[in-house]
Amino acid sequence: MRTPLIAANWKMNKTTVETENFIRSFLPLIKGTTGVDIIIAPPFTSLLSAAILIRATGVRLAAQNVFYEEKGAFTGEVSPVMLLDTGCSFVIIGHSERRQYFSETDEIVNKKIRTVRKNGLEVILCIGESLKEREDNKTFEVLDRQLSGSLDNITLDGITIAYEPIWAIGTGKTATPGQANEAHSFIRKWLDKKYGDIACKTRILYGGSVTPENVDSLMAEPEVDGALVGGASLKPDSFAKIVTGATKK
Ligand code: PGA
C-alpha cells in the first residue's frame, strides 16, 4: 500500500512574503486531512521562511534543484548539506525545465542523486518524453534511457519517480488517465526488473497540468500514486483541493 503524495512545484514563483501568505492560507484548508503526504517546493530563497511555518505540521519541504558537490568553489550553487540546513527533506531532480534550459543530462542527474542520497535527503526524480518522442513512438525508449542513466548505481530507497510528459507541462494538455497509467506501469515494471520486490513500494507521481478538476480521474488509476503540481499549486485553495482529491485513493 502506497500513501498518495502530492507535491507543489512552485518553480521560479513567490517571494518570501508570498510564500508565508500562501502557507498561512493553505494550512487551515488542509487541517485534519489524513491519508496523503504533502510536499511544498518553493524557490531556494523561500525555503527557510517556509520551513519555520510548516515545522509543526505534516507538510514537508523540498528544494527544486541541488548541486552534486557538498561544498567548494562552485559559485551560485547550493549543496545537499545546505538544503538539509534549511529544513528540506526532499529535492526535485531532473525536472524537464532543468534538462531543457540548463543542459542537465542523465549523468548529471545521477551524480546529484548520489550526493543527495549520501546526505539523507529523499529524491523526486523527474522523467518524461517530448511531444515529438511520443509521436515517434519513442516514449518507452526515452523512459528506459532516463531511468537507466539516472539510477545507475543507486539503490531505490528514498526515491520517488515523477512521470512528467513534457508536452503536458504548463500547457493545459493533461495526459489521459490511461496514458499516465500506461507510462507508470512501464516504469513500475522497469523498477521491478532492476530492484525486485521493493519496487512495489516506490511512489510514481504524475505531473503535467494537474488541476482540482482532473486529479480524481488520474488518481483513480492503479499506478498513479500522486501528483507533482506546478501552476495549480500556486493558489492555496486550488492546491488544497488537489490534496483533498488525492485522499479519495
Ligand atoms: P504544471 O507543471 O502542473 O504547471 O503543468 C508541472 C511540473 O512542471 O512539475
mmCIF file of C-alpha atoms and ligand atoms in Angstrom:
data_model
loop_
_atom_site.group_PDB
_atom_site.id
_atom_site.type_symbol
_atom_site.label_atom_id
_atom_site.label_comp_id
_atom_site.label_asym_id
_atom_site.label_seq_id
_atom_site.Cartn_x
_atom_site.Cartn_y
_atom_site.Cartn_z
ATOM 1 C CA MET A 1 0.000 0.000 0.000
ATOM 2 C CA ARG A 2 1.496 3.318 -1.097
ATOM 3 C CA THR A 3 0.380 6.518 0.631
ATOM 4 C CA PRO A 4 -0.588 9.122 -2.002
ATOM 5 C CA LEU A 5 1.849 12.018 -2.306
ATOM 6 C CA ILE A 6 1.008 15.471 -3.634
ATOM 7 C CA ALA A 7 3.903 17.861 -4.256
ATOM 8 C CA ALA A 8 3.772 21.551 -5.180
ATOM 9 C CA ASN A 9 6.500 22.687 -7.550
ATOM 10 C CA TRP A 10 6.373 26.460 -7.463
ATOM 11 C CA LYS A 11 9.206 26.868 -9.971
ATOM 12 C CA MET A 12 10.512 30.486 -10.076
ATOM 13 C CA ASN A 13 7.488 31.957 -8.317
ATOM 14 C CA LYS A 14 6.839 33.618 -4.927
ATOM 15 C CA THR A 15 8.880 35.930 -2.757
ATOM 16 C CA THR A 16 9.328 35.126 0.934
ATOM 17 C CA VAL A 17 6.275 37.200 1.866
ATOM 18 C CA GLU A 18 4.173 35.481 -0.817
ATOM 19 C CA THR A 19 5.394 32.111 0.449
ATOM 20 C CA GLU A 20 4.386 32.967 4.007
ATOM 21 C CA ASN A 21 0.982 34.219 2.878
ATOM 22 C CA PHE A 22 0.388 31.014 0.908
ATOM 23 C CA ILE A 23 1.277 28.770 3.832
ATOM 24 C CA ARG A 24 -0.834 30.771 6.299
ATOM 25 C CA SER A 25 -3.855 30.398 3.985
ATOM 26 C CA PHE A 26 -3.147 26.807 2.974
ATOM 27 C CA LEU A 27 -2.649 25.153 6.367
ATOM 28 C CA PRO A 28 -6.210 25.764 7.667
ATOM 29 C CA LEU A 29 -7.604 24.391 4.379
ATOM 30 C CA ILE A 30 -5.943 21.007 4.864
ATOM 31 C CA LYS A 31 -6.345 20.801 8.647
ATOM 32 C CA GLY A 32 -7.367 17.286 9.675
ATOM 33 C CA THR A 33 -6.621 15.833 6.236
ATOM 34 C CA THR A 34 -5.101 12.381 6.550
ATOM 35 C CA GLY A 35 -4.013 9.644 4.174
ATOM 36 C CA VAL A 36 -1.923 11.843 1.916
ATOM 37 C CA ASP A 37 1.650 13.134 2.151
ATOM 38 C CA ILE A 38 2.108 16.784 1.189
ATOM 39 C CA ILE A 39 5.270 18.470 -0.056
ATOM 40 C CA ILE A 40 5.907 22.094 -0.973
ATOM 41 C CA ALA A 41 8.894 23.045 -3.144
ATOM 42 C CA PRO A 42 9.363 26.840 -3.041
ATOM 43 C CA PRO A 43 12.365 28.612 -4.588
ATOM 44 C CA PHE A 44 15.629 28.440 -2.595
ATOM 45 C CA THR A 45 15.116 31.955 -1.244
ATOM 46 C CA SER A 46 11.835 30.982 0.443
ATOM 47 C CA LEU A 47 12.904 27.641 1.932
ATOM 48 C CA LEU A 48 13.794 28.949 5.360
ATOM 49 C CA SER A 49 10.646 31.014 5.852
ATOM 50 C CA ALA A 50 8.541 28.080 4.645
ATOM 51 C CA ALA A 51 10.368 25.693 6.988
ATOM 52 C CA ILE A 52 9.572 27.846 10.005
ATOM 53 C CA LEU A 53 5.847 27.990 9.219
ATOM 54 C CA ILE A 54 5.354 24.283 8.444
ATOM 55 C CA ARG A 55 7.562 22.992 11.264
ATOM 56 C CA ALA A 56 4.777 21.693 13.489
ATOM 57 C CA THR A 57 2.690 20.338 10.596
ATOM 58 C CA GLY A 58 2.907 17.194 8.482
ATOM 59 C CA VAL A 59 3.792 19.218 5.372
ATOM 60 C CA ARG A 60 7.319 18.509 4.151
ATOM 61 C CA LEU A 61 9.731 20.791 2.353
ATOM 62 C CA ALA A 62 11.517 20.146 -0.942
ATOM 63 C CA ALA A 63 14.052 22.084 -2.987
ATOM 64 C CA GLN A 64 13.663 22.306 -6.751
ATOM 65 C CA ASN A 65 17.314 21.678 -7.528
ATOM 66 C CA VAL A 66 20.686 20.903 -5.936
ATOM 67 C CA PHE A 67 24.350 20.615 -6.895
ATOM 68 C CA TYR A 68 26.246 17.346 -6.739
ATOM 69 C CA GLU A 69 29.174 18.552 -4.624
ATOM 70 C CA GLU A 70 28.960 19.060 -0.867
ATOM 71 C CA LYS A 71 30.913 22.338 -0.758
ATOM 72 C CA GLY A 72 33.609 24.319 -2.509
ATOM 73 C CA ALA A 73 34.266 26.770 -5.319
ATOM 74 C CA PHE A 74 31.012 26.407 -7.262
ATOM 75 C CA THR A 75 29.679 29.952 -7.423
ATOM 76 C CA GLY A 76 25.912 30.127 -7.398
ATOM 77 C CA GLU A 77 25.287 26.500 -6.493
ATOM 78 C CA VAL A 78 23.540 25.010 -3.448
ATOM 79 C CA SER A 79 24.612 21.740 -1.824
ATOM 80 C CA PRO A 80 22.553 18.964 -0.217
ATOM 81 C CA VAL A 81 24.018 19.902 3.171
ATOM 82 C CA MET A 82 22.690 23.452 2.746
ATOM 83 C CA LEU A 83 19.250 22.111 1.848
ATOM 84 C CA LEU A 84 19.191 19.960 4.971
ATOM 85 C CA ASP A 85 20.221 23.031 6.917
ATOM 86 C CA THR A 86 17.141 24.938 5.712
ATOM 87 C CA GLY A 87 14.798 22.129 6.730
ATOM 88 C CA CYS A 88 14.353 20.328 3.400
ATOM 89 C CA SER A 89 13.771 16.611 3.415
ATOM 90 C CA PHE A 90 13.220 16.197 -0.338
ATOM 91 C CA VAL A 91 14.725 17.562 -3.529
ATOM 92 C CA ILE A 92 13.335 17.521 -7.073
ATOM 93 C CA ILE A 93 15.996 16.338 -9.509
ATOM 94 C CA GLY A 94 15.997 16.216 -13.308
ATOM 95 C CA HIS A 95 12.921 18.349 -13.979
ATOM 96 C CA SER A 96 12.459 18.770 -17.740
ATOM 97 C CA GLU A 97 12.958 22.536 -17.421
ATOM 98 C CA ARG A 98 16.402 21.891 -15.941
ATOM 99 C CA ARG A 99 17.176 19.397 -18.684
ATOM 100 C CA GLN A 100 15.941 21.838 -21.354
ATOM 101 C CA TYR A 101 17.263 25.220 -20.160
ATOM 102 C CA PHE A 102 20.272 24.169 -18.072
ATOM 103 C CA SER A 103 21.556 21.238 -20.123
ATOM 104 C CA GLU A 104 21.102 18.704 -17.353
ATOM 105 C CA THR A 105 21.920 15.225 -18.599
ATOM 106 C CA ASP A 106 21.097 11.847 -17.069
ATOM 107 C CA GLU A 107 24.746 11.683 -15.989
ATOM 108 C CA ILE A 108 24.439 14.950 -14.050
ATOM 109 C CA VAL A 109 21.102 13.792 -12.604
ATOM 110 C CA ASN A 110 22.799 10.587 -11.482
ATOM 111 C CA LYS A 111 25.624 12.495 -9.760
ATOM 112 C CA LYS A 112 23.089 14.698 -7.988
ATOM 113 C CA ILE A 113 21.067 11.706 -6.762
ATOM 114 C CA ARG A 114 24.227 10.059 -5.403
ATOM 115 C CA THR A 115 25.269 13.061 -3.308
ATOM 116 C CA VAL A 116 21.738 13.778 -2.170
ATOM 117 C CA ARG A 117 21.103 10.199 -1.019
ATOM 118 C CA LYS A 118 24.508 10.106 0.710
ATOM 119 C CA ASN A 119 23.325 13.100 2.728
ATOM 120 C CA GLY A 120 19.966 11.552 3.598
ATOM 121 C CA LEU A 121 17.601 13.712 1.553
ATOM 122 C CA GLU A 122 14.874 11.996 -0.443
ATOM 123 C CA VAL A 123 14.642 12.474 -4.199
ATOM 124 C CA ILE A 124 11.785 13.173 -6.592
ATOM 125 C CA LEU A 125 13.290 12.100 -9.919
ATOM 126 C CA CYS A 126 11.522 13.590 -12.963
ATOM 127 C CA ILE A 127 11.433 11.809 -16.284
ATOM 128 C CA GLY A 128 9.244 12.125 -19.363
ATOM 129 C CA GLU A 129 9.136 12.324 -23.124
ATOM 130 C CA SER A 130 8.644 15.276 -25.503
ATOM 131 C CA LEU A 131 5.711 15.513 -27.915
ATOM 132 C CA LYS A 132 7.954 14.555 -30.828
ATOM 133 C CA GLU A 133 9.219 11.500 -28.954
ATOM 134 C CA ARG A 134 5.648 10.417 -28.168
ATOM 135 C CA GLU A 135 4.544 10.919 -31.756
ATOM 136 C CA ASP A 136 7.536 8.883 -32.927
ATOM 137 C CA ASN A 137 6.504 6.071 -30.535
ATOM 138 C CA LYS A 138 9.665 6.559 -28.500
ATOM 139 C CA THR A 139 8.070 7.136 -25.081
ATOM 140 C CA PHE A 140 9.235 3.867 -23.520
ATOM 141 C CA GLU A 141 12.669 4.142 -25.123
ATOM 142 C CA VAL A 142 13.083 7.618 -23.568
ATOM 143 C CA LEU A 143 11.846 6.481 -20.149
ATOM 144 C CA ASP A 144 14.182 3.486 -20.282
ATOM 145 C CA ARG A 145 17.160 5.705 -21.147
ATOM 146 C CA GLN A 146 16.360 8.263 -18.445
ATOM 147 C CA LEU A 147 15.808 5.615 -15.769
ATOM 148 C CA SER A 148 18.971 3.679 -16.695
ATOM 149 C CA GLY A 149 21.159 6.792 -16.699
ATOM 150 C CA SER A 150 19.681 8.472 -13.645
ATOM 151 C CA LEU A 151 19.523 5.405 -11.425
ATOM 152 C CA ASP A 152 22.887 3.899 -12.334
ATOM 153 C CA ASN A 153 24.408 2.513 -9.117
ATOM 154 C CA ILE A 154 21.607 3.949 -6.983
ATOM 155 C CA THR A 155 19.508 1.968 -4.503
ATOM 156 C CA LEU A 156 15.779 2.554 -4.646
ATOM 157 C CA ASP A 157 15.078 3.626 -1.076
ATOM 158 C CA GLY A 158 14.394 7.349 -0.757
ATOM 159 C CA ILE A 159 13.492 7.680 -4.438
ATOM 160 C CA THR A 160 10.117 8.816 -5.782
ATOM 161 C CA ILE A 161 9.627 8.929 -9.540
ATOM 162 C CA ALA A 162 7.627 11.686 -11.241
ATOM 163 C CA TYR A 163 6.450 10.886 -14.742
ATOM 164 C CA GLU A 164 6.045 14.257 -16.441
ATOM 165 C CA PRO A 165 5.402 14.162 -20.186
ATOM 166 C CA ILE A 166 6.952 17.430 -21.412
ATOM 167 C CA TRP A 167 4.008 18.124 -23.724
ATOM 168 C CA ALA A 168 1.689 18.220 -20.710
ATOM 169 C CA ILE A 169 3.740 20.594 -18.535
ATOM 170 C CA GLY A 170 2.229 24.058 -18.254
ATOM 171 C CA THR A 171 0.215 23.502 -21.440
ATOM 172 C CA GLY A 172 -3.189 22.660 -20.006
ATOM 173 C CA LYS A 173 -2.930 19.447 -22.029
ATOM 174 C CA THR A 174 -3.036 16.670 -19.426
ATOM 175 C CA ALA A 175 -2.156 13.086 -20.277
ATOM 176 C CA THR A 176 -5.314 10.979 -20.193
ATOM 177 C CA PRO A 177 -5.536 8.783 -17.100
ATOM 178 C CA GLY A 178 -4.932 5.819 -19.416
ATOM 179 C CA GLN A 179 -1.783 7.370 -20.920
ATOM 180 C CA ALA A 180 -0.468 8.173 -17.446
ATOM 181 C CA ASN A 181 -1.176 4.672 -16.162
ATOM 182 C CA GLU A 182 0.463 3.070 -19.187
ATOM 183 C CA ALA A 183 3.676 5.050 -18.627
ATOM 184 C CA HIS A 184 3.577 4.415 -14.882
ATOM 185 C CA SER A 185 3.125 0.678 -15.477
ATOM 186 C CA PHE A 186 6.174 0.707 -17.745
ATOM 187 C CA ILE A 187 8.163 2.492 -15.020
ATOM 188 C CA ARG A 188 6.938 0.070 -12.338
ATOM 189 C CA LYS A 189 7.957 -2.936 -14.444
ATOM 190 C CA TRP A 190 11.327 -1.345 -15.161
ATOM 191 C CA LEU A 191 11.929 -0.784 -11.435
ATOM 192 C CA ASP A 192 10.748 -4.293 -10.613
ATOM 193 C CA LYS A 193 13.189 -5.787 -13.115
ATOM 194 C CA LYS A 194 16.136 -3.822 -11.692
ATOM 195 C CA TYR A 195 15.288 -3.852 -7.997
ATOM 196 C CA GLY A 196 12.837 -6.703 -7.419
ATOM 197 C CA ASP A 197 10.050 -6.678 -4.832
ATOM 198 C CA ILE A 198 10.990 -3.349 -3.223
ATOM 199 C CA ALA A 199 9.779 -1.623 -6.443
ATOM 200 C CA CYS A 200 6.160 -2.061 -5.374
ATOM 201 C CA LYS A 201 6.852 0.401 -2.532
ATOM 202 C CA THR A 202 8.124 3.209 -4.774
ATOM 203 C CA ARG A 203 5.698 6.032 -5.436
ATOM 204 C CA ILE A 204 5.234 7.117 -9.023
ATOM 205 C CA LEU A 205 3.713 10.591 -9.362
ATOM 206 C CA TYR A 206 2.134 12.073 -12.463
ATOM 207 C CA GLY A 207 2.961 15.671 -13.411
ATOM 208 C CA GLY A 208 1.670 17.883 -16.213
ATOM 209 C CA SER A 209 -1.331 20.227 -15.960
ATOM 210 C CA VAL A 210 -2.814 18.536 -12.886
ATOM 211 C CA THR A 211 -5.800 20.538 -11.580
ATOM 212 C CA PRO A 212 -8.523 20.116 -8.943
ATOM 213 C CA GLU A 213 -10.783 19.022 -11.828
ATOM 214 C CA ASN A 214 -8.644 16.185 -13.185
ATOM 215 C CA VAL A 215 -6.841 14.916 -10.078
ATOM 216 C CA ASP A 216 -9.591 12.402 -9.195
ATOM 217 C CA SER A 217 -9.551 10.635 -12.549
ATOM 218 C CA LEU A 218 -5.746 10.490 -12.583
ATOM 219 C CA MET A 219 -5.570 9.190 -9.018
ATOM 220 C CA ALA A 220 -8.188 6.539 -9.839
ATOM 221 C CA GLU A 221 -5.569 4.761 -11.954
ATOM 222 C CA PRO A 222 -3.865 1.928 -10.053
ATOM 223 C CA GLU A 223 -0.289 3.004 -10.828
ATOM 224 C CA VAL A 224 -0.763 6.738 -10.170
ATOM 225 C CA ASP A 225 0.400 7.349 -6.597
ATOM 226 C CA GLY A 226 0.188 11.113 -6.551
ATOM 227 C CA ALA A 227 0.987 14.281 -8.440
ATOM 228 C CA LEU A 228 3.708 16.858 -8.961
ATOM 229 C CA VAL A 229 1.765 20.066 -9.481
ATOM 230 C CA GLY A 230 3.066 23.293 -10.999
ATOM 231 C CA GLY A 231 0.603 26.024 -11.989
ATOM 232 C CA ALA A 232 -2.325 24.739 -9.926
ATOM 233 C CA SER A 233 -0.187 24.648 -6.764
ATOM 234 C CA LEU A 234 0.344 28.409 -6.694
ATOM 235 C CA LYS A 235 -3.032 29.216 -5.130
ATOM 236 C CA PRO A 236 -3.821 27.793 -1.676
ATOM 237 C CA ASP A 237 -7.427 26.803 -2.452
ATOM 238 C CA SER A 238 -6.573 25.093 -5.720
ATOM 239 C CA PHE A 239 -3.656 23.163 -4.192
ATOM 240 C CA ALA A 240 -5.756 22.242 -1.135
ATOM 241 C CA LYS A 241 -8.463 20.832 -3.438
ATOM 242 C CA ILE A 242 -5.883 18.682 -5.209
ATOM 243 C CA VAL A 243 -4.588 17.429 -1.855
ATOM 244 C CA THR A 244 -8.090 16.580 -0.666
ATOM 245 C CA GLY A 245 -8.891 14.927 -4.014
ATOM 246 C CA ALA A 246 -5.927 12.604 -3.536
ATOM 247 C CA THR A 247 -7.237 11.332 -0.199
ATOM 248 C CA LYS A 248 -10.026 9.517 -2.047
ATOM 249 C CA LYS A 249 -7.498 6.975 -3.337
HETATM 250 P P1 PGA B 1 2.239 22.122 -14.411
HETATM 251 O O1 PGA B 1 3.759 21.790 -14.027
HETATM 252 O O2 PGA B 1 1.364 21.489 -13.359
HETATM 253 O O3 PGA B 1 2.153 23.621 -14.413
HETATM 254 O O4 PGA B 1 1.985 21.525 -15.756
HETATM 255 C C1 PGA B 1 4.131 20.541 -13.510
HETATM 256 C C2 PGA B 1 5.631 20.477 -13.308
HETATM 257 O O5 PGA B 1 6.374 21.022 -14.119
HETATM 258 O O6 PGA B 1 6.112 19.877 -12.321
#
